Amino acid sequence: MTLPSLFDYRDVVGKNVVEELTILASYVGNRSIKMVNSTAVGGGVAEMLHRVVPLLNELGIQTTWEVIKGEPDFFDITKSFHNALQGKQEHFSKETLDTYLHYNELNNKDMTFDEDLIVIHDPQPAALIHWNPKRKNKWVWRCHIDLSHPNQQLWRFLQTYIEQYDAAIFSSPLFSPELAIPQYQFYPTIDPLADKNKELDTDYIDQVLEKYGIPRDKPLVTQISRYDPWKDPVGVIQAYQLARKYVDCRLLLVGDKAADDPEAEKILQTVKETAGNDPDIHIIYLTKSIASEINAFQRASDVVLQKSLREGFALTVSEALWKRRPVIGSAVGGIPAQIIHGYTGVLVHSVEGASLQIRGLLNQPDFAAKLGENGHQRVKDEFLITQNLKRYLLLLLAVERPDESSILLE
Ligand code: UDP
């Protein structure tokens, strides 16, 4: 299958947007970027890099992507980092922090960093910079997680590495900590032409639901997310159980396994226990997702939930809004940037709130459809991949001018 080229986006975002990108790319000129993260599959970062990297190359920016390696003990530690940075109380021993550094050092030995710009995604590879003190290029730390309430011990430890970077990027102003380096804000974005988001035939959608044994007899309420405590799959089931007393519906939970997330099986067990033997709850755990199937699940849903307790951004929200689905999202992290309450979706703060909105949206299909329509427009305006390409191009210029508040292109 051939991937869409930049040219193909003109029909979705407009000719001007694509032209602007090519003009900007010509200002940026012959530059190179290396992206570094910790998983090639699963989760939003991998999802975005799979498309941003080829499109930046098409714009003439030589962009590569490397995934750091580690044994399970490293990924256990980095998952506990992720949890603590999102607010979980935990104390980290010197030995744990040393193990984290040891794996960063090992990875550094196998990697080269000759590109003009190195973009290190999230905490897992954040310490790589420490072994590159004589660098001549620019290094930027791109944080995708909810840093609104970080564990202070861990943040202080990581901060010493983050402040060695030339800049840091966060997904929301709410996450922006005090740092001695410049900060930028990038919204994550979705690719409207990717298999995850492109239009689908209704026959295919039916086939996918049949494949997974989900009857189309009742309205479908869905959450698609890794089985992670912050995505609150248990809260989703509780909200459904409350709503079910008043409206007949099915609940679909879909989650896949991210290579750098060792927690899924444990959470899945609790999810199954909470669901009990309700035949209208469908719990799907995928070793590897097929993008077009996720697309089909989203399009088949009458309501999409994202009941996260903390959230970097939630690409799943943009994906569902793009498909004109009414979305119920928790008012955390990047979700309120996507959902304007009562206009492009609804925001909730509790299991009870989510349950009330499930009932409300299933009982008011016209209002639900209007939210979906407005949501589609919001994603089109703010959260499509062309925006991300523009920000990376501007970043290449901005990091070389740290003292300038605006860049004149002439
Ligand atoms: N996703 C998927 N299959 C799943 C669960 C999630 O393909 O079973 C995708 C989802 O469609 C989205 C990404 O993984 O593109 C998750 O990104 P998000 O920002 O919502 O959350 P993260 O996992 O990065 O915290």
CSV table of C-alpha atoms and ligand atoms in Angstrom, one decimal:
chain,number,residue,atom,x,y,z
A,1,MET,CA,0.0,0.0,0.0
A,2,THR,CA,1.4,3.4,-0.9
A,3,LEU,CA,1.3,6.0,1.9
A,4,PRO,CA,-0.4,9.3,1.2
A,5,SER,CA,1.9,12.1,0.0
A,6,LEU,CA,1.7,15.7,1.0
A,7,PHE,CA,-0.1,16.5,-2.2
A,8,ASP,CA,-3.0,14.3,-1.1
A,9,TYR,CA,-3.7,16.5,1.9
A,10,ARG,CA,-4.8,19.4,-0.2
A,11,ASP,CA,-8.3,18.0,-0.5
A,12,VAL,CA,-8.6,17.7,3.2
A,13,VAL,CA,-6.9,20.8,4.6
A,14,GLY,CA,-6.9,23.1,1.6
A,15,LYS,CA,-4.3,24.0,-1.0
A,16,ASN,CA,-3.1,27.0,1.0
A,17,VAL,CA,-2.1,24.9,4.0
A,18,VAL,CA,0.1,22.6,1.9
A,19,GLU,CA,1.6,25.5,-0.1
A,20,GLU,CA,2.5,27.2,3.2
A,21,LEU,CA,4.3,24.1,4.3
A,22,THR,CA,6.4,23.8,1.2
A,23,ILE,CA,7.3,27.5,1.3
A,24,LEU,CA,8.3,27.2,5.0
A,25,ALA,CA,10.3,24.0,4.2
A,26,SER,CA,12.2,26.0,1.5
A,27,TYR,CA,13.2,28.6,4.2
A,28,VAL,CA,14.3,25.8,6.5
A,29,GLY,CA,16.4,24.3,3.7
A,30,ASN,CA,18.6,21.3,4.0
A,31,ARG,CA,18.3,20.2,7.6
A,32,SER,CA,18.0,16.9,9.4
A,33,ILE,CA,16.1,15.7,12.4
A,34,LYS,CA,16.4,12.5,14.5
A,35,MET,CA,13.4,11.5,16.6
A,36,VAL,CA,14.0,9.1,19.5
A,37,ASN,CA,11.4,7.4,21.6
A,38,SER,CA,10.9,4.0,23.4
A,39,THR,CA,8.4,2.1,21.3
A,40,ALA,CA,7.7,1.6,17.6
A,41,VAL,CA,4.1,0.4,18.3
A,42,GLY,CA,1.3,1.3,20.7
A,43,GLY,CA,0.4,4.6,22.2
A,44,GLY,CA,0.1,8.1,20.7
A,45,VAL,CA,3.8,8.9,20.2
A,46,ALA,CA,4.4,6.0,17.9
A,47,GLU,CA,1.1,6.7,16.2
A,48,MET,CA,2.3,10.2,15.3
A,49,LEU,CA,5.9,9.4,14.4
A,50,HIS,CA,4.8,6.8,11.8
A,51,ARG,CA,3.3,9.6,9.8
A,52,VAL,CA,5.3,12.7,10.7
A,53,VAL,CA,8.6,11.2,9.8
A,54,PRO,CA,7.8,10.3,6.2
A,55,LEU,CA,6.0,13.6,5.6
A,56,LEU,CA,8.9,15.7,7.0
A,57,ASN,CA,11.2,13.7,4.6
A,58,GLU,CA,8.9,14.6,1.7
A,59,LEU,CA,9.2,18.2,2.7
A,60,GLY,CA,13.0,17.8,2.3
A,61,ILE,CA,13.9,17.5,6.0
A,62,GLN,CA,16.0,14.4,6.3
A,63,THR,CA,14.2,12.8,9.3
A,64,THR,CA,15.0,9.5,11.0
A,65,TRP,CA,13.5,7.7,13.9
A,66,GLU,CA,15.2,5.5,16.4
A,67,VAL,CA,13.7,3.4,19.2
A,68,ILE,CA,15.8,2.9,22.4
A,69,LYS,CA,16.2,-0.6,23.7
A,70,GLY,CA,16.0,-2.1,27.2
A,71,GLU,CA,15.3,-5.2,29.2
A,72,PRO,CA,12.0,-5.6,31.1
A,73,ASP,CA,13.5,-4.0,34.3
A,74,PHE,CA,14.1,-0.8,32.3
A,75,PHE,CA,10.5,-0.6,31.1
A,76,ASP,CA,9.2,-1.4,34.5
A,77,ILE,CA,11.1,1.6,35.8
A,78,THR,CA,10.1,3.9,33.0
A,79,LYS,CA,6.5,2.9,33.4
A,80,SER,CA,6.8,3.8,37.1
A,81,PHE,CA,8.4,7.1,36.0
A,82,HIS,CA,5.4,7.7,33.7
A,83,ASN,CA,3.0,7.0,36.6
A,84,ALA,CA,4.9,9.2,39.1
A,85,LEU,CA,5.2,12.1,36.6
A,86,GLN,CA,1.4,11.9,36.2
A,87,GLY,CA,1.0,12.2,40.0
A,88,LYS,CA,1.4,8.7,41.6
A,89,GLN,CA,3.0,8.8,45.0
A,90,GLU,CA,6.2,6.7,44.9
A,91,HIS,CA,9.7,6.9,46.2
A,92,PHE,CA,12.6,6.1,43.8
A,93,SER,CA,15.7,4.5,45.3
A,94,LYS,CA,19.2,5.5,44.1
A,95,GLU,CA,19.5,2.0,42.6
A,96,THR,CA,16.4,2.5,40.5
A,97,LEU,CA,17.5,5.9,39.2
A,98,ASP,CA,21.0,4.4,38.5
A,99,THR,CA,19.4,1.5,36.5
A,100,TYR,CA,17.5,4.1,34.4
A,101,LEU,CA,20.7,6.0,33.7
A,102,HIS,CA,22.6,2.8,33.0
A,103,TYR,CA,20.2,1.9,30.2
A,104,ASN,CA,20.4,5.4,28.8
A,105,GLU,CA,24.1,5.1,28.8
A,106,LEU,CA,24.0,1.7,27.0
A,107,ASN,CA,21.7,3.1,24.4
A,108,ASN,CA,23.9,6.1,23.9
A,109,LYS,CA,26.8,3.8,23.0
A,110,ASP,CA,24.8,2.3,20.1
A,111,MET,CA,23.5,5.6,18.7
A,112,THR,CA,24.9,8.5,16.8
A,113,PHE,CA,23.5,12.0,17.0
A,114,ASP,CA,24.8,13.8,13.9
A,115,GLU,CA,21.5,15.5,12.8
A,116,ASP,CA,20.8,19.2,13.1
A,117,LEU,CA,18.0,18.6,15.6
A,118,ILE,CA,17.6,15.8,18.0
A,119,VAL,CA,14.0,15.4,19.4
A,120,ILE,CA,13.9,13.1,22.4
A,121,HIS,CA,10.3,12.0,23.2
A,122,ASP,CA,9.2,11.5,26.8
A,123,PRO,CA,11.2,10.5,29.9
A,124,GLN,CA,12.5,7.0,28.8
A,125,PRO,CA,15.4,8.4,26.7
A,126,ALA,CA,15.6,11.8,28.3
A,127,ALA,CA,19.0,11.2,29.9
A,128,LEU,CA,20.7,10.4,26.6
A,129,ILE,CA,21.8,14.1,26.4
A,130,HIS,CA,24.0,13.6,29.4
A,131,TRP,CA,26.5,11.5,27.3
A,132,ASN,CA,26.7,14.1,24.6
A,133,PRO,CA,28.2,17.1,26.3
A,134,LYS,CA,30.2,18.3,23.3
A,135,ARG,CA,27.2,18.4,20.9
A,136,LYS,CA,27.1,21.1,18.3
A,137,ASN,CA,23.5,20.4,17.2
A,138,LYS,CA,20.3,21.3,19.0
A,139,TRP,CA,18.5,18.9,21.3
A,140,VAL,CA,14.8,19.3,22.3
A,141,TRP,CA,12.8,17.3,24.8
A,142,ARG,CA,9.3,16.6,23.7
A,143,CYS,CA,7.1,15.7,26.7
A,144,HIS,CA,3.8,14.0,25.8
A,145,ILE,CA,2.6,13.2,29.3
A,146,ASP,CA,0.4,15.0,31.8
A,147,LEU,CA,3.0,16.9,33.9
A,148,SER,CA,0.4,18.9,35.8
A,149,HIS,CA,1.1,17.2,39.2
A,150,PRO,CA,4.5,15.5,39.0
A,151,ASN,CA,6.1,13.5,41.8
A,152,GLN,CA,8.6,16.1,43.0
A,153,GLN,CA,11.5,13.7,43.8
A,154,LEU,CA,11.4,12.3,40.3
A,155,TRP,CA,10.8,15.6,38.6
A,156,ARG,CA,13.8,17.2,40.4
A,157,PHE,CA,16.0,14.2,39.2
A,158,LEU,CA,14.8,14.5,35.6
A,159,GLN,CA,15.0,18.3,35.6
A,160,THR,CA,18.8,18.2,35.8
A,161,TYR,CA,18.7,16.3,32.5
A,162,ILE,CA,15.9,18.3,30.9
A,163,GLU,CA,17.7,21.6,31.6
A,164,GLN,CA,20.6,20.4,29.5
A,165,TYR,CA,18.4,20.6,26.4
A,166,ASP,CA,18.1,23.6,24.2
A,167,ALA,CA,14.3,23.6,24.6
A,168,ALA,CA,11.3,21.6,25.8
A,169,ILE,CA,7.9,21.0,24.2
A,170,PHE,CA,4.7,20.3,26.1
A,171,SER,CA,1.2,19.4,24.9
A,172,SER,CA,-0.6,22.0,27.1
A,173,PRO,CA,0.3,25.2,29.0
A,174,LEU,CA,-1.0,23.3,32.0
A,175,PHE,CA,2.0,21.1,32.0
A,176,SER,CA,4.6,23.7,31.6
A,177,PRO,CA,7.0,23.6,34.6
A,178,GLU,CA,9.5,26.3,35.6
A,179,LEU,CA,12.6,25.5,33.5
A,180,ALA,CA,15.8,27.4,32.7
A,181,ILE,CA,15.3,26.7,29.0
A,182,PRO,CA,12.9,27.9,26.3
A,183,GLN,CA,9.6,26.1,26.1
A,184,TYR,CA,7.2,25.5,23.2
A,185,GLN,CA,3.7,24.2,23.0
A,186,PHE,CA,2.8,21.6,20.3
A,187,TYR,CA,-0.6,20.0,20.2
A,188,PRO,CA,-0.4,16.4,19.1
A,189,THR,CA,-2.3,15.8,15.8
A,190,ILE,CA,-3.9,13.0,13.8
A,191,ASP,CA,-3.5,12.0,10.2
A,192,PRO,CA,-6.8,12.2,8.4
A,193,LEU,CA,-5.5,10.0,5.5
A,194,ALA,CA,-4.1,7.3,7.6
A,195,ASP,CA,-5.9,3.9,7.9
A,196,LYS,CA,-6.8,4.9,11.4
A,197,ASN,CA,-8.9,7.9,10.2
A,198,LYS,CA,-9.7,7.6,6.6
A,199,GLU,CA,-13.3,7.0,5.4
A,200,LEU,CA,-14.5,3.4,5.5
A,201,ASP,CA,-17.2,1.5,3.7
A,202,THR,CA,-20.1,0.5,6.0
A,203,ASP,CA,-19.6,-3.2,4.8
A,204,TYR,CA,-16.1,-3.2,6.2
A,205,ILE,CA,-17.3,-1.7,9.5
A,206,ASP,CA,-19.9,-4.4,9.8
A,207,GLN,CA,-17.3,-7.1,9.0
A,208,VAL,CA,-15.0,-5.8,11.8
A,209,LEU,CA,-17.8,-5.8,14.4
A,210,GLU,CA,-18.8,-9.3,13.3
A,211,LYS,CA,-15.3,-10.5,13.5
A,212,TYR,CA,-15.1,-9.4,17.2
A,213,GLY,CA,-18.6,-10.8,18.0
A,214,ILE,CA,-20.2,-7.4,18.7
A,215,PRO,CA,-23.9,-7.3,17.7
A,216,ARG,CA,-25.3,-4.1,16.2
A,217,ASP,CA,-28.6,-4.5,18.0
A,218,LYS,CA,-28.1,-1.7,20.6
A,219,PRO,CA,-26.3,1.6,20.8
A,220,LEU,CA,-22.5,1.2,21.2
A,221,VAL,CA,-20.5,3.1,23.8
A,222,THR,CA,-16.8,2.7,23.3
A,223,GLN,CA,-13.4,3.6,24.9
A,224,ILE,CA,-10.3,2.7,23.0
A,225,SER,CA,-7.2,3.0,25.1
A,226,ARG,CA,-4.3,1.0,26.5
A,227,TYR,CA,-5.2,-0.8,29.7
A,228,ASP,CA,-3.6,1.7,31.9
A,229,PRO,CA,-4.8,3.0,35.3
A,230,TRP,CA,-4.8,6.6,34.0
A,231,LYS,CA,-7.2,5.7,31.2
A,232,ASP,CA,-9.6,4.6,34.0
A,233,PRO,CA,-11.1,1.5,32.2
A,234,VAL,CA,-12.7,0.5,35.5
A,235,GLY,CA,-14.4,3.9,35.8
A,236,VAL,CA,-15.7,3.4,32.2
A,237,ILE,CA,-17.4,0.2,33.2
A,238,GLN,CA,-18.8,1.7,36.4
A,239,ALA,CA,-20.2,4.7,34.3
A,240,TYR,CA,-21.7,2.2,31.8
A,241,GLN,CA,-23.2,0.1,34.7
A,242,LEU,CA,-24.9,3.2,36.2
A,243,ALA,CA,-26.2,4.4,32.8
A,244,ARG,CA,-27.5,0.9,31.9
A,245,LYS,CA,-30.1,1.2,34.5
A,246,TYR,CA,-31.8,3.8,32.3
A,247,VAL,CA,-30.6,3.2,28.7
A,248,ASP,CA,-30.0,0.0,26.9
A,249,CYS,CA,-26.6,-0.1,25.3
A,250,ARG,CA,-23.4,-2.1,24.8
A,251,LEU,CA,-20.0,-1.2,26.1
A,252,LEU,CA,-16.9,-1.8,24.0
A,253,LEU,CA,-13.4,-1.5,25.5
A,254,VAL,CA,-10.5,-2.0,23.2
A,255,GLY,CA,-6.9,-1.8,24.2
A,256,ASP,CA,-3.6,-2.9,22.7
A,257,LYS,CA,-0.2,-3.7,24.1
A,258,ALA,CA,2.5,-1.0,23.9
A,259,ALA,CA,6.0,-2.5,23.9
A,260,ASP,CA,7.1,-0.1,26.6
A,261,ASP,CA,4.0,-0.7,28.9
A,262,PRO,CA,4.4,-3.7,31.1
A,263,GLU,CA,1.2,-3.0,33.2
A,264,ALA,CA,-1.6,-4.0,30.7
A,265,GLU,CA,-2.3,-7.6,31.8
A,266,LYS,CA,-2.6,-6.7,35.4
A,267,ILE,CA,-5.1,-3.9,34.7
A,268,LEU,CA,-7.0,-6.1,32.3
A,269,GLN,CA,-7.6,-8.6,35.0
A,270,THR,CA,-9.3,-5.9,37.2
A,271,VAL,CA,-11.3,-4.7,34.3
A,272,LYS,CA,-12.6,-8.2,33.6
A,273,GLU,CA,-13.5,-8.6,37.3
A,274,THR,CA,-15.4,-5.3,37.3
A,275,ALA,CA,-17.3,-6.3,34.2
A,276,GLY,CA,-18.4,-9.6,35.7
A,277,ASN,CA,-20.4,-11.7,33.2
A,278,ASP,CA,-22.4,-8.9,31.6
A,279,PRO,CA,-22.8,-10.2,27.9
A,280,ASP,CA,-23.2,-6.6,26.8
A,281,ILE,CA,-19.7,-5.6,27.8
A,282,HIS,CA,-17.1,-6.5,25.2
A,283,ILE,CA,-13.5,-6.4,26.3
A,284,ILE,CA,-10.9,-6.7,23.6
A,285,TYR,CA,-7.2,-6.9,24.2
A,286,LEU,CA,-5.0,-6.8,21.0
A,287,THR,CA,-1.4,-7.8,20.8
A,288,LYS,CA,-1.1,-5.4,17.9
A,289,SER,CA,-3.9,-3.2,16.7
A,290,ILE,CA,-4.9,-3.0,13.0
A,291,ALA,CA,-5.4,0.7,12.4
A,292,SER,CA,-8.4,0.2,10.1
A,293,GLU,CA,-10.2,-2.0,12.7
A,294,ILE,CA,-9.7,0.8,15.3
A,295,ASN,CA,-11.1,3.2,12.8
A,296,ALA,CA,-14.1,0.8,12.3
A,297,PHE,CA,-14.7,0.6,16.1
A,298,GLN,CA,-14.7,4.3,16.4
A,299,ARG,CA,-17.1,4.8,13.4
A,300,ALA,CA,-19.5,2.2,14.7
A,301,SER,CA,-19.8,3.8,18.1
A,302,ASP,CA,-22.8,5.9,19.1
A,303,VAL,CA,-20.8,7.5,21.9
A,304,VAL,CA,-17.0,7.6,22.4
A,305,LEU,CA,-15.6,7.9,25.9
A,306,GLN,CA,-12.2,9.0,27.1
A,307,LYS,CA,-12.5,8.9,30.9
A,308,SER,CA,-8.8,9.4,31.7
A,309,LEU,CA,-7.7,10.5,35.1
A,310,ARG,CA,-4.6,12.1,33.7
A,311,GLU,CA,-3.9,12.6,30.0
A,312,GLY,CA,-1.1,14.0,27.9
A,313,PHE,CA,-3.5,14.8,25.1
A,314,ALA,CA,-5.6,11.8,24.0
A,315,LEU,CA,-5.3,11.3,20.3
A,316,THR,CA,-8.3,9.1,20.7
A,317,VAL,CA,-10.5,12.1,21.3
A,318,SER,CA,-9.3,13.8,18.1
A,319,GLU,CA,-9.7,10.6,16.2
A,320,ALA,CA,-13.3,10.2,17.4
A,321,LEU,CA,-14.2,13.8,16.8
A,322,TRP,CA,-12.8,13.7,13.3
A,323,LYS,CA,-15.3,10.8,12.7
A,324,ARG,CA,-18.0,13.1,13.9
A,325,ARG,CA,-18.7,11.0,17.0
A,326,PRO,CA,-20.1,12.6,20.2
A,327,VAL,CA,-17.3,12.3,22.7
A,328,ILE,CA,-17.4,12.3,26.5
A,329,GLY,CA,-14.0,13.2,27.8
A,330,SER,CA,-12.6,13.9,31.3
A,331,ALA,CA,-11.6,17.5,31.9
A,332,VAL,CA,-7.9,16.6,32.3
A,333,GLY,CA,-4.7,17.2,30.4
A,334,GLY,CA,-5.2,18.0,26.7
A,335,ILE,CA,-8.8,16.9,26.5
A,336,PRO,CA,-10.4,20.3,27.2
A,337,ALA,CA,-8.3,21.7,24.4
A,338,GLN,CA,-10.2,19.4,22.1
A,339,ILE,CA,-13.6,19.3,23.8
A,340,ILE,CA,-15.4,22.6,24.3
A,341,HIS,CA,-18.1,21.6,26.7
A,342,GLY,CA,-21.5,21.4,25.1
A,343,TYR,CA,-20.1,22.5,21.7
A,344,THR,CA,-17.6,19.9,20.4
A,345,GLY,CA,-18.3,17.2,23.0
A,346,VAL,CA,-18.9,17.0,26.7
A,347,LEU,CA,-16.5,17.2,29.6
A,348,VAL,CA,-16.9,15.2,32.8
A,349,HIS,CA,-15.3,14.9,36.2
A,350,SER,CA,-16.6,11.7,37.6
A,351,VAL,CA,-18.0,8.2,37.0
A,352,GLU,CA,-21.5,9.7,37.8
A,353,GLY,CA,-20.9,12.6,35.4
A,354,ALA,CA,-19.8,10.2,32.6
A,355,SER,CA,-22.9,8.0,33.3
A,356,LEU,CA,-25.2,11.0,33.1
A,357,GLN,CA,-23.7,12.0,29.8
A,358,ILE,CA,-24.0,8.5,28.3
A,359,ARG,CA,-27.7,8.6,29.1
A,360,GLY,CA,-28.0,12.2,27.8
A,361,LEU,CA,-26.3,11.6,24.5
A,362,LEU,CA,-28.0,8.3,23.7
A,363,ASN,CA,-31.4,10.0,24.4
A,364,GLN,CA,-30.6,13.1,22.3
A,365,PRO,CA,-29.2,11.9,19.0
A,366,ASP,CA,-29.6,15.2,17.3
A,367,PHE,CA,-27.6,17.0,19.9
A,368,ALA,CA,-25.0,14.2,19.8
A,369,ALA,CA,-24.7,14.6,16.0
A,370,LYS,CA,-24.3,18.4,16.4
A,371,LEU,CA,-21.4,17.9,18.8
A,372,GLY,CA,-19.8,15.4,16.4
A,373,GLU,CA,-20.1,17.9,13.5
A,374,ASN,CA,-18.6,20.7,15.6
A,375,GLY,CA,-15.9,18.4,16.8
A,376,HIS,CA,-14.9,17.5,13.3
A,377,GLN,CA,-14.4,21.1,12.4
A,378,ARG,CA,-12.3,21.8,15.6
A,379,VAL,CA,-10.0,18.9,14.6
A,380,LYS,CA,-9.8,20.2,11.1
A,381,ASP,CA,-8.8,23.7,12.4
A,382,GLU,CA,-6.3,22.6,15.1
A,383,PHE,CA,-5.4,19.0,15.3
A,384,LEU,CA,-4.4,17.6,11.9
A,385,ILE,CA,-0.9,16.5,11.0
A,386,THR,CA,-0.2,19.4,8.8
A,387,GLN,CA,-0.2,21.6,11.9
A,388,ASN,CA,2.4,19.3,13.4
A,389,LEU,CA,4.6,19.5,10.3
A,390,LYS,CA,4.4,23.3,10.5
A,391,ARG,CA,5.5,23.3,14.1
A,392,TYR,CA,8.5,21.0,13.4
A,393,LEU,CA,9.6,23.3,10.6
A,394,LEU,CA,9.2,26.4,12.8
A,395,LEU,CA,11.1,24.6,15.6
A,396,LEU,CA,14.1,24.0,13.3
A,397,LEU,CA,14.2,27.8,12.9
A,398,ALA,CA,13.3,28.7,16.5
A,399,VAL,CA,15.9,26.6,18.3
A,400,GLU,CA,18.7,28.4,16.4
A,401,ARG,CA,17.3,31.8,17.5
A,402,PRO,CA,16.6,31.2,21.3
A,403,ASP,CA,16.7,35.0,22.0
A,404,GLU,CA,14.3,36.1,19.3
A,405,SER,CA,10.6,36.2,20.1
A,406,SER,CA,9.6,36.3,16.4
A,407,ILE,CA,11.2,35.0,13.2
A,408,LEU,CA,11.1,37.1,10.1
A,409,LEU,CA,11.0,35.0,6.9
A,410,GLU,CA,12.3,37.0,4.0
B,1,UDP,N1,-4.8,2.8,20.0
B,1,UDP,C1,-4.8,1.7,19.1
B,1,UDP,N2,-5.3,0.5,19.6
B,1,UDP,C2,-5.7,0.4,20.9
B,1,UDP,C3,-5.6,1.5,21.8
B,1,UDP,C4,-5.1,2.7,21.3
B,1,UDP,O1,-4.5,1.8,18.0
B,1,UDP,O2,-6.1,-0.7,21.2
B,1,UDP,C5,-4.3,4.0,19.4
B,1,UDP,C6,-5.3,5.1,19.5
B,1,UDP,O3,-6.2,5.0,18.4
B,1,UDP,C7,-4.4,6.4,19.4
B,1,UDP,C8,-3.2,5.9,20.2
B,1,UDP,O4,-3.2,4.5,20.2
B,1,UDP,O5,-4.0,6.7,18.1
B,1,UDP,C9,-3.3,6.4,21.7
B,1,UDP,O6,-2.9,7.7,21.8
B,1,UDP,P1,-3.4,8.6,23.0
B,1,UDP,O7,-2.8,9.9,22.9
B,1,UDP,O8,-4.9,8.5,23.0
B,1,UDP,O9,-2.9,7.8,24.3
B,1,UDP,P2,-1.5,7.2,24.8
B,1,UDP,O10,-1.6,5.8,24.7
B,1,UDP,O11,-0.4,7.9,24.0
B,1,UDP,O12,-1.5,7.6,26.3
